Short mmCIF file of N, CA and C in Angstrom, two decimals:
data_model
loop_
_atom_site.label_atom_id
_atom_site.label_comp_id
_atom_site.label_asym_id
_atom_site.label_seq_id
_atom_site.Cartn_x
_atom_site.Cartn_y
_atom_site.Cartn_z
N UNK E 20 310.99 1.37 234.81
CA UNK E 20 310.82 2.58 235.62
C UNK E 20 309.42 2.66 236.23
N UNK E 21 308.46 1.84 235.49
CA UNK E 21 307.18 2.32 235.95
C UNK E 21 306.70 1.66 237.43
N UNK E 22 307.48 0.25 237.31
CA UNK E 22 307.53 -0.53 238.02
C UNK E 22 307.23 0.22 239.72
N UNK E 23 308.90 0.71 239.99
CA UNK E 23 309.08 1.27 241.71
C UNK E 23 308.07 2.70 241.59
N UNK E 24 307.50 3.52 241.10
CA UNK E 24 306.59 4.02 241.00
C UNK E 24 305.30 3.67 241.35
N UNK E 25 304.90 2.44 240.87
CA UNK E 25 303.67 1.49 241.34
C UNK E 25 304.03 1.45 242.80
N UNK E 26 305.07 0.87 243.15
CA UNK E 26 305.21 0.33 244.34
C UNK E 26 305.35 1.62 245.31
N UNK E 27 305.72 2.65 244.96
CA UNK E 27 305.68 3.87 245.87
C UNK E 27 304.44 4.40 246.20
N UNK E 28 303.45 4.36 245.05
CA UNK E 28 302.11 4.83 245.09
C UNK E 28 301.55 3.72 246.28
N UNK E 29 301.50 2.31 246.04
CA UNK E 29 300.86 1.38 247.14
C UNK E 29 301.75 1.51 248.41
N UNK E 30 303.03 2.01 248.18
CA UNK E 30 303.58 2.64 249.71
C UNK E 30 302.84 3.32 250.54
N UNK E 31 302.47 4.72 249.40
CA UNK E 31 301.93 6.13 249.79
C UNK E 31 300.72 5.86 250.31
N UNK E 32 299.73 4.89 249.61
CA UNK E 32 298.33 4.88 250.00
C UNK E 32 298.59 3.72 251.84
N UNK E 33 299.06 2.54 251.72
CA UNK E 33 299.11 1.74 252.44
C UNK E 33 299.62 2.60 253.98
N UNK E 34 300.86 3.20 253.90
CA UNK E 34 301.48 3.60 255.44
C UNK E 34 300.39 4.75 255.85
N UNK E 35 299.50 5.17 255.00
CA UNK E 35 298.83 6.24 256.00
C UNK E 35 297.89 5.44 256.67
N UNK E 36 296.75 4.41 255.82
CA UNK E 36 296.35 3.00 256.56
C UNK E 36 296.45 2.78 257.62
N UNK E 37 297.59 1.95 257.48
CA UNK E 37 298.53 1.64 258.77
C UNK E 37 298.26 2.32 259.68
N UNK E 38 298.78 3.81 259.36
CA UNK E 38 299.18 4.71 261.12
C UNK E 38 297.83 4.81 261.54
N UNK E 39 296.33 5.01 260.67
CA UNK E 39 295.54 5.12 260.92
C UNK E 39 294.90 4.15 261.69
N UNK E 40 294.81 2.39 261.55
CA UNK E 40 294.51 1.99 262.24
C UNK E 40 295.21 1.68 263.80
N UNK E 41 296.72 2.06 263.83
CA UNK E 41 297.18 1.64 264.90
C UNK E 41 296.81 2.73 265.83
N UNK E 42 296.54 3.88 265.11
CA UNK E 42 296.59 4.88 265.97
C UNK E 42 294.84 4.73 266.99
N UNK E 43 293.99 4.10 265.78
CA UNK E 43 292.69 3.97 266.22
C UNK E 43 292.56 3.38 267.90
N UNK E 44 293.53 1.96 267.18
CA UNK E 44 293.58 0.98 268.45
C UNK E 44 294.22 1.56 269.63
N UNK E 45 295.15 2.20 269.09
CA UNK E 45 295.96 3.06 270.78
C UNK E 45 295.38 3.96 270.90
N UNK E 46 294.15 4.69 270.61
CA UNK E 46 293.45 5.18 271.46
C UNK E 46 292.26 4.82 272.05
N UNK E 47 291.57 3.62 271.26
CA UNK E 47 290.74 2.81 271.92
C UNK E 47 291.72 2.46 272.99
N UNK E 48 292.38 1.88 273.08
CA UNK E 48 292.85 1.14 274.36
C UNK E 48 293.61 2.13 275.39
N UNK E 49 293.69 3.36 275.28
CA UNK E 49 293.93 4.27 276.01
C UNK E 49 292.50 5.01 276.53
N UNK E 50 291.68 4.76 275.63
CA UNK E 50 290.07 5.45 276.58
C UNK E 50 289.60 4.35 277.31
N UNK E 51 289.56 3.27 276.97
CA UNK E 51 289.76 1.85 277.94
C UNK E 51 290.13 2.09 279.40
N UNK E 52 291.63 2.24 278.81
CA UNK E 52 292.17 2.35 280.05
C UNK E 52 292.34 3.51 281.22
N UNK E 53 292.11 4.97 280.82
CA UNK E 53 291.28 6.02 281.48
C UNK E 53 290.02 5.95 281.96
N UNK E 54 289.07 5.01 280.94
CA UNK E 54 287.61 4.55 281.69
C UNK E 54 288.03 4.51 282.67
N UNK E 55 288.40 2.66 282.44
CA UNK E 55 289.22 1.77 283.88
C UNK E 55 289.35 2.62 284.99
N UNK E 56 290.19 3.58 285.00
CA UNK E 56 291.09 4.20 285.90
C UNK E 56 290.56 5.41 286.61
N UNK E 57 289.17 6.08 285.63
CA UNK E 57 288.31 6.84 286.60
C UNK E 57 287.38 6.32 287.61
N UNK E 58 286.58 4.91 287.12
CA UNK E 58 285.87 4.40 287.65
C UNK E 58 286.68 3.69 288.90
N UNK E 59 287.87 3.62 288.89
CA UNK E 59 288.03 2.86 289.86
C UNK E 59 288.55 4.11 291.08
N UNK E 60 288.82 5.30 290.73
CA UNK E 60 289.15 6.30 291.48
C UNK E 60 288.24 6.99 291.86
N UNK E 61 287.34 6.92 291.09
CA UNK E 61 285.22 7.30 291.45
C UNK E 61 285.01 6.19 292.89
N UNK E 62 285.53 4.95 292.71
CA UNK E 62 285.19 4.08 293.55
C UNK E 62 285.86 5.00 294.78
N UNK E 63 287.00 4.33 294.80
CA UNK E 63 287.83 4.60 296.12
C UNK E 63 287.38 6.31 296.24
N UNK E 64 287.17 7.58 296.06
CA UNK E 64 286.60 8.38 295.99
C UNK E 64 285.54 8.05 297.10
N UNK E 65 284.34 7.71 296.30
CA UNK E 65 283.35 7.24 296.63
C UNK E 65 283.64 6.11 298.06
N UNK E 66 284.43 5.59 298.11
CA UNK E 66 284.50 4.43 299.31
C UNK E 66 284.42 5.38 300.45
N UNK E 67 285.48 5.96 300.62
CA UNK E 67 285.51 6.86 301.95
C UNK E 67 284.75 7.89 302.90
N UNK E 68 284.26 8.81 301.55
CA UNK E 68 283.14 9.93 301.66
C UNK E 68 281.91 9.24 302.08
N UNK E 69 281.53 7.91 301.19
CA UNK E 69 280.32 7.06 301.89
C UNK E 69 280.48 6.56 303.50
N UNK E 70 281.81 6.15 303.81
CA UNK E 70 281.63 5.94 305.02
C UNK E 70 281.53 6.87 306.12
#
């Protein structure tokens, strides 16, 4: 019995882990990609008004 108990506890601790780092990375790579996407709309922005 004690056994799947162990294994639920390293469930419990491990999947919050998990969501934690994936979640890290998908939002690194979502401020990435909003950077990206202001600067390049700052550009073109910027392209026209300069001329």
């Amino acid at each position: 019995m004690m056994e799947p108990k162990d294994g639920q506890a390293l469930d419990i601790f491990l999947w919050p882990s998990l969501l934690l780092g994936s979640l890290r990375v998908a939002v690194s790579q979502l401020l990435l990609q909003t950077q990206a996407s202001t600067d390049e709309t700052h550009l073109n922005i910027a392209g026209p008004s300069a001329r």
